[in-house]
mmCIF file of C-alpha atoms in Angstrom:
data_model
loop_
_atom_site.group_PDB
_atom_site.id
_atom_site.type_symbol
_atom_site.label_atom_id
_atom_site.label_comp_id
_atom_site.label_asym_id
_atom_site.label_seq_id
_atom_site.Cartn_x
_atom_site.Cartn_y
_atom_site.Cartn_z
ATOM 1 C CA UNK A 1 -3.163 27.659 108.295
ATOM 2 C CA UNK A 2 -0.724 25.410 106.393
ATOM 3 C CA UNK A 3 0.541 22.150 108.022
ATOM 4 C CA UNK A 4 3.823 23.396 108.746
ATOM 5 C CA UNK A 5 2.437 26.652 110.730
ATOM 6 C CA UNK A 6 -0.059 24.108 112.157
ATOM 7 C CA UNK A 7 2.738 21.859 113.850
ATOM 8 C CA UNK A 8 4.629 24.917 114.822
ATOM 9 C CA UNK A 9 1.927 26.367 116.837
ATOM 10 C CA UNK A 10 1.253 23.186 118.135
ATOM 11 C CA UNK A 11 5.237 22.304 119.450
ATOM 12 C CA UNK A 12 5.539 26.219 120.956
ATOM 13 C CA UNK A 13 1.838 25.743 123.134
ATOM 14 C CA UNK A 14 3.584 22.475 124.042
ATOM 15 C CA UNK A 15 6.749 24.270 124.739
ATOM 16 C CA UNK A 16 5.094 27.236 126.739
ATOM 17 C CA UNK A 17 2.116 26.171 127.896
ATOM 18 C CA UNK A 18 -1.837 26.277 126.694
ATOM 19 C CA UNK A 19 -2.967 29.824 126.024
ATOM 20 C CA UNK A 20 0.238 31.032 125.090
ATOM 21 C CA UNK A 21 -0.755 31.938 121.498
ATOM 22 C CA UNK A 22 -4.206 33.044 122.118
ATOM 23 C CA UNK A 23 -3.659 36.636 120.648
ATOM 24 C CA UNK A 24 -1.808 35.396 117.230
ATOM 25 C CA UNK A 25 -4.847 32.594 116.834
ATOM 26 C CA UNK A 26 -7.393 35.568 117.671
ATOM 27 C CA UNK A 27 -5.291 37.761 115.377
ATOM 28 C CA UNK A 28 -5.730 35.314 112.468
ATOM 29 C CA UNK A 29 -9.766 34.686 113.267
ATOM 30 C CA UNK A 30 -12.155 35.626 109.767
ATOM 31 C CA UNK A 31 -12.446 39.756 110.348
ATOM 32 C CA UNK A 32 -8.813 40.736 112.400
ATOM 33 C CA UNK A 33 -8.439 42.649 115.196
ATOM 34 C CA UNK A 34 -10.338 45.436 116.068
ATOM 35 C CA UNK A 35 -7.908 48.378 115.258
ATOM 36 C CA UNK A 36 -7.439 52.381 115.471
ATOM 37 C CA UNK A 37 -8.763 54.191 112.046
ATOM 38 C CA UNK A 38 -5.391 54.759 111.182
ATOM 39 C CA UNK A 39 -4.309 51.332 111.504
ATOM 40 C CA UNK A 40 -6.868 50.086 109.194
ATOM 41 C CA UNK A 41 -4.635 49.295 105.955
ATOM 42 C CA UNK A 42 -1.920 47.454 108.323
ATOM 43 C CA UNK A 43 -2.361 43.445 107.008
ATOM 44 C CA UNK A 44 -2.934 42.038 110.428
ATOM 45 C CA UNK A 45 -2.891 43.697 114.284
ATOM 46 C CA UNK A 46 -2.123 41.838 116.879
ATOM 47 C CA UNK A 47 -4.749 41.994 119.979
ATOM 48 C CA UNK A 48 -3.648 43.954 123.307
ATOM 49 C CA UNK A 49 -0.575 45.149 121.583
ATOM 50 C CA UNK A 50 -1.498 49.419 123.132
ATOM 51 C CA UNK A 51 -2.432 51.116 120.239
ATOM 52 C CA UNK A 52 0.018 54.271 120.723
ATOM 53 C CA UNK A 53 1.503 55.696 117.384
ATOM 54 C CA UNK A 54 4.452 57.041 119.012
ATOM 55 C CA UNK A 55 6.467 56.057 121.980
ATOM 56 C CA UNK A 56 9.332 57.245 124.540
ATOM 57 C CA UNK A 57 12.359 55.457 123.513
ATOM 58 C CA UNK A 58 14.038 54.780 126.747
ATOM 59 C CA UNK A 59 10.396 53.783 128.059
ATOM 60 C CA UNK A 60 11.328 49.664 127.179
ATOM 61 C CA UNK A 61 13.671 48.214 129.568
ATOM 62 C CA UNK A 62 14.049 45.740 126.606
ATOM 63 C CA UNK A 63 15.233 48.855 124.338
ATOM 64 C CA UNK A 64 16.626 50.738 126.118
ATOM 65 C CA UNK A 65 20.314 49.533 126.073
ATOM 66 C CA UNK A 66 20.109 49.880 122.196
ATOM 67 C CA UNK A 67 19.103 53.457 122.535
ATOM 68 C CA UNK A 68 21.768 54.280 124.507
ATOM 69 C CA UNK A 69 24.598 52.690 122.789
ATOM 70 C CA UNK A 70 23.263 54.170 119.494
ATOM 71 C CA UNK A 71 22.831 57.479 120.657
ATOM 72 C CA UNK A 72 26.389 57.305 122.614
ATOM 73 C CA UNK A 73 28.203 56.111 119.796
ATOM 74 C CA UNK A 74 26.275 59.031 117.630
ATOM 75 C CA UNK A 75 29.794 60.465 116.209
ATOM 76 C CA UNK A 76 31.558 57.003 115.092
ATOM 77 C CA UNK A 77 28.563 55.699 113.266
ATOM 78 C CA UNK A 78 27.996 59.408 111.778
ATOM 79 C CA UNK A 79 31.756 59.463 110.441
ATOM 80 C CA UNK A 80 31.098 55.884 109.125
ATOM 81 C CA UNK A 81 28.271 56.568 107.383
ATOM 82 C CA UNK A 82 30.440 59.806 105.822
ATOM 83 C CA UNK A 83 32.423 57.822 104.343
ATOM 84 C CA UNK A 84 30.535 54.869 103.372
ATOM 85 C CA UNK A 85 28.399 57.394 101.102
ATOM 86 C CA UNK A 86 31.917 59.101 100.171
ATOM 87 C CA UNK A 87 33.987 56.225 99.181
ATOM 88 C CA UNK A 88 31.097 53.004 99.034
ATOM 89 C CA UNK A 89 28.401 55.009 97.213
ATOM 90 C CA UNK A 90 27.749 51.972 95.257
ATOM 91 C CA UNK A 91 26.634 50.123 97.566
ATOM 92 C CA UNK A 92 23.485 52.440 98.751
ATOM 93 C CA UNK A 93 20.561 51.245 96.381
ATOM 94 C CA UNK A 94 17.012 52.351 95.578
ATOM 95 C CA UNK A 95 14.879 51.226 98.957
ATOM 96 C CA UNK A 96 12.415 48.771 97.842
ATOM 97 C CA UNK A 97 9.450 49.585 100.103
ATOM 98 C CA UNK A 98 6.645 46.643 99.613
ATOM 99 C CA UNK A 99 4.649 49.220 98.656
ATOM 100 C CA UNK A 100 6.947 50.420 95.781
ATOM 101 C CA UNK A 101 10.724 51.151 94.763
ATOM 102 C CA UNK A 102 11.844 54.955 95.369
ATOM 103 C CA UNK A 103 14.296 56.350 93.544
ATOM 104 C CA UNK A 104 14.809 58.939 95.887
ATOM 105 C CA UNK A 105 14.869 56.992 98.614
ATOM 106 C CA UNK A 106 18.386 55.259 99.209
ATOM 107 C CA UNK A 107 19.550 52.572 101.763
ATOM 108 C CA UNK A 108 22.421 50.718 103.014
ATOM 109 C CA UNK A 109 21.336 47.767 104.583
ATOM 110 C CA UNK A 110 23.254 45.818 107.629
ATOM 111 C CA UNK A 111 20.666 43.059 108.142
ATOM 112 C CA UNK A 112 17.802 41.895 105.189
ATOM 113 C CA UNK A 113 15.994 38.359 104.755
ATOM 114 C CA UNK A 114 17.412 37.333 107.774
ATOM 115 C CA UNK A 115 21.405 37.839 108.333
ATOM 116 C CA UNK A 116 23.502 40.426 108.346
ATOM 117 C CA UNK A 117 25.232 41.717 104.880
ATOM 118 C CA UNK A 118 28.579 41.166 105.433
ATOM 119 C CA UNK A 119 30.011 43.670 103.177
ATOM 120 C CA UNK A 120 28.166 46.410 105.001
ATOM 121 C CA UNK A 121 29.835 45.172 108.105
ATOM 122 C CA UNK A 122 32.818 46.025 106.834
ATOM 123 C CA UNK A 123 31.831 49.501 106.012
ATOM 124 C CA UNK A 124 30.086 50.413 108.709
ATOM 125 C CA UNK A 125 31.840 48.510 111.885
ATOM 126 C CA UNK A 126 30.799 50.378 114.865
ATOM 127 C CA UNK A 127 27.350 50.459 114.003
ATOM 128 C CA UNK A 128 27.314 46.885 113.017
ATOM 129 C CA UNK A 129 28.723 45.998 116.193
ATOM 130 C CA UNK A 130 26.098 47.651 117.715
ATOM 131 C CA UNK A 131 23.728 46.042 116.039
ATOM 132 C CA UNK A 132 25.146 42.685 116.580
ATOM 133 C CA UNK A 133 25.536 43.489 120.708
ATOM 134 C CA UNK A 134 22.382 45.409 121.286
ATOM 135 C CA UNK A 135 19.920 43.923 119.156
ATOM 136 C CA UNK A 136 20.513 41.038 117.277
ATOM 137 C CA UNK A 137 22.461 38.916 120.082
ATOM 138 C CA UNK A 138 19.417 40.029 122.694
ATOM 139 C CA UNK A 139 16.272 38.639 120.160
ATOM 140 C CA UNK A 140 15.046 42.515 119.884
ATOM 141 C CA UNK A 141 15.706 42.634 116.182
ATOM 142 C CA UNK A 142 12.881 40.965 114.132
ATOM 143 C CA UNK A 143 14.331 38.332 111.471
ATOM 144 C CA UNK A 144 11.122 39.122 109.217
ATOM 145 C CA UNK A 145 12.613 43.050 108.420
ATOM 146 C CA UNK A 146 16.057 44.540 108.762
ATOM 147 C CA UNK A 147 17.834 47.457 109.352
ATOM 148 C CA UNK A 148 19.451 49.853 107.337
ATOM 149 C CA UNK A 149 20.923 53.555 106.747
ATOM 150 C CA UNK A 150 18.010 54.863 105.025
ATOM 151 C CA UNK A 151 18.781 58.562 103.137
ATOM 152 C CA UNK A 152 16.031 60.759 101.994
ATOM 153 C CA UNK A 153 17.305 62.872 99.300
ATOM 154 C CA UNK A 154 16.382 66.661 99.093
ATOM 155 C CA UNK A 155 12.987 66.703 97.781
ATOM 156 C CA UNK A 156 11.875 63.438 98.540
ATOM 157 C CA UNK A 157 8.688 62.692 100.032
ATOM 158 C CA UNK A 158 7.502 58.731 101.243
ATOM 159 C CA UNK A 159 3.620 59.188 100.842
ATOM 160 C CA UNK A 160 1.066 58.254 103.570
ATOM 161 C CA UNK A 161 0.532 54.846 104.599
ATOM 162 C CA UNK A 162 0.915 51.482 107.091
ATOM 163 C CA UNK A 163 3.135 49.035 107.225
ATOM 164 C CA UNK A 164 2.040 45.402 107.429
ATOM 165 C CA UNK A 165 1.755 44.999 111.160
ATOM 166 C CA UNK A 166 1.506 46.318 114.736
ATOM 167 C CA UNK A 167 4.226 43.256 116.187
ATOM 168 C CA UNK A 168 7.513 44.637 115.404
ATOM 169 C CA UNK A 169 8.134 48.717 116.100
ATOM 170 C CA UNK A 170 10.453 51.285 113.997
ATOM 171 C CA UNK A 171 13.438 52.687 115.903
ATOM 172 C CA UNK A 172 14.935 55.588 114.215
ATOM 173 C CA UNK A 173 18.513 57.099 115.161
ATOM 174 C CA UNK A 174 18.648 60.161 113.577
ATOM 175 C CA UNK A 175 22.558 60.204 111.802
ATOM 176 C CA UNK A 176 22.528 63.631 109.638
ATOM 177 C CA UNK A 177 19.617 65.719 109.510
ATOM 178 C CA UNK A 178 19.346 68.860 107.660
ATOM 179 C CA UNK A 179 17.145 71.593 108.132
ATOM 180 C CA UNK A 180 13.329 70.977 106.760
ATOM 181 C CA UNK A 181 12.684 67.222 107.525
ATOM 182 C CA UNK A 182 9.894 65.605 109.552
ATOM 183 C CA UNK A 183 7.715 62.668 109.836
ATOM 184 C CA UNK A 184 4.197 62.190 111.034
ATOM 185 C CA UNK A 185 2.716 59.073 112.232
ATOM 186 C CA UNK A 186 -1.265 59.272 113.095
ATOM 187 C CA UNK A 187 -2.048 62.970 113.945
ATOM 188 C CA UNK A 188 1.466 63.932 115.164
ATOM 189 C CA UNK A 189 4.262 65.054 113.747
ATOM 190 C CA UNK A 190 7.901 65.330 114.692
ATOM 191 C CA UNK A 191 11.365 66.544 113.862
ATOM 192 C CA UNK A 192 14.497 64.240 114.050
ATOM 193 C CA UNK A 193 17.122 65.563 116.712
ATOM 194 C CA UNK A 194 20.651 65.076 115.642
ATOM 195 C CA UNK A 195 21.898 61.776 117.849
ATOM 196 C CA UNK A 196 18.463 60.917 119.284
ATOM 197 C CA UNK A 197 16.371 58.052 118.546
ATOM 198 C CA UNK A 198 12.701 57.900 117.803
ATOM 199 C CA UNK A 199 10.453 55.137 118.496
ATOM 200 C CA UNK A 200 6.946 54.918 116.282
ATOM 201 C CA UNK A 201 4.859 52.032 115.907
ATOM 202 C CA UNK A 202 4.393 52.250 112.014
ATOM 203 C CA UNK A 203 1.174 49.744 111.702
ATOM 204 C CA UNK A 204 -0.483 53.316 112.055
ATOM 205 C CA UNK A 205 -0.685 55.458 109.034
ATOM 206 C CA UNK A 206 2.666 57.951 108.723
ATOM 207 C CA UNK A 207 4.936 59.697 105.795
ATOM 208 C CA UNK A 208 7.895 61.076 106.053
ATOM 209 C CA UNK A 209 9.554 64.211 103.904
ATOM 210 C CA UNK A 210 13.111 65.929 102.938
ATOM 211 C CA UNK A 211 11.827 69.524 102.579
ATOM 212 C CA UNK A 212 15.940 70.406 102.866
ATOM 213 C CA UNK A 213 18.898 71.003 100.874
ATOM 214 C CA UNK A 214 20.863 68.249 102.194
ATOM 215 C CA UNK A 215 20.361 64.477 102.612
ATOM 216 C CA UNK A 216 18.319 63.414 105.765
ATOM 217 C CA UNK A 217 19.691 59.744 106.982
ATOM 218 C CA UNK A 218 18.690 57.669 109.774
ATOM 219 C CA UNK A 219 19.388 54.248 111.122
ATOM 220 C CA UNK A 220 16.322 52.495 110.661
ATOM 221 C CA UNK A 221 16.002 49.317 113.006
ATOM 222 C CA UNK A 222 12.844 46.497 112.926
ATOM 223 C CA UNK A 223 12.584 45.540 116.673
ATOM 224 C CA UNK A 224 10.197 43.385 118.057
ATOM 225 C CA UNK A 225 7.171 45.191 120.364
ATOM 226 C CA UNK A 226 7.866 45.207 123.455
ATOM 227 C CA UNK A 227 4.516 44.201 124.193
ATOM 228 C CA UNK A 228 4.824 40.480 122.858
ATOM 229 C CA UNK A 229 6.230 36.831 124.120
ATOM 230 C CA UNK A 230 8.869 35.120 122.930
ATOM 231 C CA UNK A 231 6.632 32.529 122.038
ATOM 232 C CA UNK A 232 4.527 34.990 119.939
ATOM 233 C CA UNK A 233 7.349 36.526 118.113
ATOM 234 C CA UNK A 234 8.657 32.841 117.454
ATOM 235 C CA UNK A 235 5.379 31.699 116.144
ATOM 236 C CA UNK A 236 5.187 35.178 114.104
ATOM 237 C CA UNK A 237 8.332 34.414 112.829
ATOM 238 C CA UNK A 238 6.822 31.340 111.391
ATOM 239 C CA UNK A 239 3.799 32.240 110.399
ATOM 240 C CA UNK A 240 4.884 35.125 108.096
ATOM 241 C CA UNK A 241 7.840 33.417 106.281
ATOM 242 C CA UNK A 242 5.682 30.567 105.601
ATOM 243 C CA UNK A 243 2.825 33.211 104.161
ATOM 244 C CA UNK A 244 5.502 35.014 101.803
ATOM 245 C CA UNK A 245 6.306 31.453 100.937
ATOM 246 C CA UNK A 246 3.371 31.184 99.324
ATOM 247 C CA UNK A 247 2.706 34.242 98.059
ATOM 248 C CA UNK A 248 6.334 34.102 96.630
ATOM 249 C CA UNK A 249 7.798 37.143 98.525
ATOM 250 C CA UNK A 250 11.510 36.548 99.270
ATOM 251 C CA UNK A 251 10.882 39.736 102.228
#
């Protein structure tokens, strides 16, 4: 560890007692976590985190508010997101994945590399609100990812893999789906339902596809797991911009 992740640990176990980091320090130990067979290309897994690719969505007293205002506000953030791609198409790009950029692939993002994106705000208001209310204000939304419309045009595919980790969860609302889309993550695979939300832990391996003849958007959100501390997800927080730091990633 560097000597600015060092001190940090050191001034949050002072802050919330001894033992309070003991699953990020095991996380970090030479040879990782133990971890599913379909977890195995995430970059770290954080210990007792339950390894369940998929979960219920209104399971997490912590989530659940953001469910429900997402899913009851379904129509105004559908009708913004109309227009946005009507009038603001310019402003949807190519979704950098840090796997690869996809052409295919298109995103409007609210929140990246920390903050909100203030034009977007202004396009999309009700959902930004939203956002603001039920997930930034609250700590659920991790300040390492973002969130973003993300639009699968007809044809595309995102191929099999992990994401980085198993501390911050995927929460999909499901905007405009046409017929032949679906998404598997592990062995299961589901279909978005028009104004529902979907909650997958994306450490384990998934893919995602636009069989259709229409785009397929969702509202992506990076929450934290409701499984760690706020003393874990502040000392996560450091830990990983400090690593990117070095490895000169700016996300």
């Amino acid at each position: 560890m560097t000597p600015e992740i060092e001190a940090a640990f050191a001034a949050l176990t002072q802050e919330y007692g001894p033992g309070a980091l003991d699953r990020v320090e095991r996380m970090l130990e030479p040879g990782g976590t133990e971890r599913q067979p379909l977890q195995e290309k995430a970059r770290w897994v954080l210990p007792g985190i339950s390894p369940r690719p998929w979960h219920d969505p209104y399971e997490h007293p912590e989530i659940k508010p953001l469910v429900d205002a997402l899913e009851t506000h379904h129509g105004a953030i559908s009708a913004e997101l109309a227009t946005a791609w009507a009038d603001r198409r310019a402003m949807f790009g190519d979704y950098e994945h840090y796997l690869q950029r996809q052409t295919d692939w298109q995103a409007l993002y609210l929140f990246r590399d920390g903050a909100t994106v203030p034009s977007s705000e202004d396009a999309v208001p009700t959902t930004a609100r939203i956002l603001r209310e039920h997930a930034i204000e609250p700590g659920l939304l991790s300040p390492l990812l973002e969130c973003h419309f993300s639009t699968l045009l007809p044809g595309a595919a995102i191929a099999p893999h992990c994401d980085l980790w198993n501390f911050t969860i995927n929460l999909h609302l499901a905007v405009d789906i046409p017929e032949g889309c679906g998404i598997r993550v592990a062995e299961e695979t589901r279909a978005w339902e028009q104004g529902r939300c979907l909650l997958f832990d994306y450490s384990f391996e998934h893919e995602a596809w636009n069989h259709g003849t229409a785009p397929r958007t969702c509202l992506l959100m990076d929450l934290w797991h409701p499984e760690t501390t706020v003393c874990e997800r502040r000392a996560l927080t450091v830990l990983v911009t400090e690593v990117r730091k070095l490895m000169g990633e700016s996300s």
